[in-house]
Amino acid sequence: MIQRVQTLFMLLAIGGITAMYLTPIGAFTADNHHYVLSIYGIKDEAGVPFPEVVSSNFVYIPLAVALILTIYAIFQFGRRKTQMQVNKISIVLMLVSAFLMALFLKNAGDMMPERHIGFGVAFFMPYLCILLLVFANRAIKKDDDLVRSVDRIR
């Protein structure tokens, strides 16, 4: 049921989660060196990984699970309650990933004295995806209410 509005919201959320894997969380300038912080770790402008003081492994795991669950929710269009529950779990995982990204950015920034921090696109993307999933749940609830009202008329 791709033509449903909730499916479009979930597809946009999937695109947002995918964009988090491709865009940086933030950037640092310390001691005239530019470092880019992504989900995969910290690298300088030449692409050389920063010594692993801060591990980024815990950041992308909730994102991957949220991505898989959101894709699963799209195909649960016949079971609206299941679809809403799966979306709620994805929302919680997105909140966890947003918290972990903020923690990762803070810890990476604390390692570097005399730094200037810039936030990347991936830092704000979980909040957009949460909003899209909330809109999808509202549309699913509207559909459920419509089906229940038609069942009452019969």
Tab-separated table of C-alpha atoms in Angstrom:
chain	number	residue	atom	x	y	z
A	1	MET	CA	0.000	0.000	0.000
A	2	ILE	CA	2.578	2.541	-1.124
A	3	GLN	CA	-0.103	5.110	-1.941
A	4	ARG	CA	-1.072	5.542	1.729
A	5	VAL	CA	0.184	8.699	3.427
A	6	GLN	CA	1.630	6.777	6.387
A	7	THR	CA	3.735	4.707	3.993
A	8	LEU	CA	5.122	7.877	2.470
A	9	PHE	CA	6.013	9.176	5.945
A	10	MET	CA	7.748	5.891	6.753
A	11	LEU	CA	9.633	5.949	3.433
A	12	LEU	CA	10.844	9.466	4.224
A	13	ALA	CA	11.947	8.256	7.668
A	14	ILE	CA	13.854	5.399	6.012
A	15	GLY	CA	15.543	7.944	3.761
A	16	GLY	CA	16.453	10.033	6.806
A	17	ILE	CA	17.930	7.063	8.634
A	18	THR	CA	19.926	6.150	5.536
A	19	ALA	CA	21.156	9.745	5.281
A	20	MET	CA	22.556	9.454	8.811
A	21	TYR	CA	24.906	6.733	7.571
A	22	LEU	CA	26.153	8.977	4.769
A	23	THR	CA	26.477	12.406	6.403
A	24	PRO	CA	28.668	13.598	9.288
A	25	ILE	CA	27.431	14.035	12.846
A	26	GLY	CA	29.743	16.959	13.413
A	27	ALA	CA	33.100	18.510	12.709
A	28	PHE	CA	35.913	19.773	14.913
A	29	THR	CA	38.683	22.219	14.290
A	30	ALA	CA	41.477	21.771	16.795
A	31	ASP	CA	45.103	22.849	16.488
A	32	ASN	CA	44.563	23.884	12.846
A	33	HIS	CA	43.382	20.370	11.978
A	34	HIS	CA	39.899	19.595	10.751
A	35	TYR	CA	38.254	16.389	12.031
A	36	VAL	CA	34.983	14.961	10.765
A	37	LEU	CA	32.870	12.899	13.123
A	38	SER	CA	30.588	10.348	11.480
A	39	ILE	CA	28.780	7.259	12.680
A	40	TYR	CA	31.839	5.247	11.735
A	41	GLY	CA	34.326	7.264	13.798
A	42	ILE	CA	36.543	10.337	13.669
A	43	LYS	CA	38.723	11.090	10.649
A	44	ASP	CA	40.876	14.045	9.713
A	45	GLU	CA	40.722	15.904	6.385
A	46	ALA	CA	42.987	13.314	4.727
A	47	GLY	CA	40.712	10.456	5.779
A	48	VAL	CA	43.102	9.093	8.388
A	49	PRO	CA	41.196	7.699	11.381
A	50	PHE	CA	41.696	9.459	14.681
A	51	PRO	CA	43.143	7.209	17.396
A	52	GLU	CA	40.211	5.302	18.826
A	53	VAL	CA	39.698	7.011	22.139
A	54	VAL	CA	35.946	7.231	21.618
A	55	SER	CA	34.224	4.199	20.136
A	56	SER	CA	31.425	4.821	17.666
A	57	ASN	CA	30.237	1.229	17.436
A	58	PHE	CA	27.325	1.811	19.771
A	59	VAL	CA	25.883	4.640	17.659
A	60	TYR	CA	24.881	2.838	14.496
A	61	ILE	CA	23.363	-0.297	16.060
A	62	PRO	CA	20.086	1.371	17.191
A	63	LEU	CA	19.900	3.096	13.811
A	64	ALA	CA	20.212	-0.203	11.965
A	65	VAL	CA	17.501	-1.799	14.107
A	66	ALA	CA	15.214	1.223	13.612
A	67	LEU	CA	15.801	1.038	9.866
A	68	ILE	CA	14.914	-2.652	9.733
A	69	LEU	CA	11.826	-2.159	11.917
A	70	THR	CA	10.568	0.748	9.824
A	71	ILE	CA	10.945	-1.290	6.643
A	72	TYR	CA	9.085	-4.132	8.372
A	73	ALA	CA	6.309	-1.730	9.433
A	74	ILE	CA	5.662	-0.693	5.838
A	75	PHE	CA	4.740	-4.265	4.949
A	76	GLN	CA	2.394	-4.604	7.939
A	77	PHE	CA	-0.289	-2.440	6.292
A	78	GLY	CA	-2.959	-5.074	6.929
A	79	ARG	CA	-2.291	-5.029	10.674
A	80	ARG	CA	-2.537	-1.432	11.774
A	81	LYS	CA	-1.978	-2.092	15.506
A	82	THR	CA	1.229	-3.990	14.778
A	83	GLN	CA	2.344	-1.220	12.459
A	84	MET	CA	1.816	1.408	15.165
A	85	GLN	CA	3.655	-0.675	17.787
A	86	VAL	CA	6.635	-1.236	15.491
A	87	ASN	CA	6.750	2.490	14.737
A	88	LYS	CA	6.725	3.265	18.473
A	89	ILE	CA	9.696	0.941	18.978
A	90	SER	CA	11.473	2.700	16.092
A	91	ILE	CA	10.774	6.066	17.737
A	92	VAL	CA	12.349	4.865	20.986
A	93	LEU	CA	15.381	3.566	19.084
A	94	MET	CA	15.718	6.908	17.304
A	95	LEU	CA	15.659	8.680	20.678
A	96	VAL	CA	18.367	6.319	21.922
A	97	SER	CA	20.475	6.978	18.830
A	98	ALA	CA	20.015	10.756	19.190
A	99	PHE	CA	21.201	10.509	22.800
A	100	LEU	CA	24.171	8.347	21.813
A	101	MET	CA	25.127	10.749	19.019
A	102	ALA	CA	25.075	13.676	21.446
A	103	LEU	CA	27.149	11.694	23.937
A	104	PHE	CA	29.596	10.657	21.200
A	105	LEU	CA	29.945	14.257	20.019
A	106	LYS	CA	30.489	15.504	23.574
A	107	ASN	CA	33.086	12.839	24.379
A	108	ALA	CA	34.933	13.444	21.132
A	109	GLY	CA	34.910	17.185	21.808
A	110	ASP	CA	36.237	16.703	25.339
A	111	MET	CA	39.295	14.911	23.941
A	112	MET	CA	40.394	17.964	22.012
A	113	PRO	CA	41.413	21.158	23.776
A	114	GLU	CA	40.946	24.480	21.992
A	115	ARG	CA	38.250	23.234	19.695
A	116	HIS	CA	35.433	24.626	17.584
A	117	ILE	CA	32.488	22.284	17.157
A	118	GLY	CA	30.106	22.275	14.218
A	119	PHE	CA	27.012	20.105	14.044
A	120	GLY	CA	26.408	18.033	10.931
A	121	VAL	CA	23.232	16.949	9.197
A	122	ALA	CA	23.197	13.518	10.859
A	123	PHE	CA	23.012	15.131	14.303
A	124	PHE	CA	19.571	16.614	13.577
A	125	MET	CA	18.199	13.819	11.407
A	126	PRO	CA	16.906	11.550	14.249
A	127	TYR	CA	14.520	14.297	15.341
A	128	LEU	CA	13.153	14.636	11.816
A	129	CYS	CA	12.719	10.866	11.577
A	130	ILE	CA	10.909	10.807	14.932
A	131	LEU	CA	8.564	13.507	13.691
A	132	LEU	CA	7.898	11.567	10.473
A	133	LEU	CA	7.161	8.378	12.401
A	134	VAL	CA	4.780	10.260	14.706
A	135	PHE	CA	2.955	11.592	11.634
A	136	ALA	CA	2.814	8.044	10.260
A	137	ASN	CA	1.295	6.782	13.507
A	138	ARG	CA	-1.320	9.547	13.393
A	139	ALA	CA	-2.280	8.561	9.855
A	140	ILE	CA	-2.456	4.884	10.832
A	141	LYS	CA	-4.698	5.812	13.779
A	142	LYS	CA	-6.975	7.790	11.430
A	143	ASP	CA	-7.262	4.774	9.136
A	144	ASP	CA	-8.004	2.516	12.092
A	145	ASP	CA	-10.703	4.864	13.355
A	146	LEU	CA	-12.236	5.033	9.876
A	147	VAL	CA	-12.356	1.252	9.568
A	148	ARG	CA	-13.913	0.915	13.030
A	149	SER	CA	-16.571	3.506	12.248
A	150	VAL	CA	-17.511	1.698	9.037
A	151	ASP	CA	-17.703	-1.592	10.945
A	152	ARG	CA	-20.125	0.014	13.430
A	153	ILE	CA	-22.414	1.146	10.641
A	154	ARG	CA	-22.791	-2.399	9.339
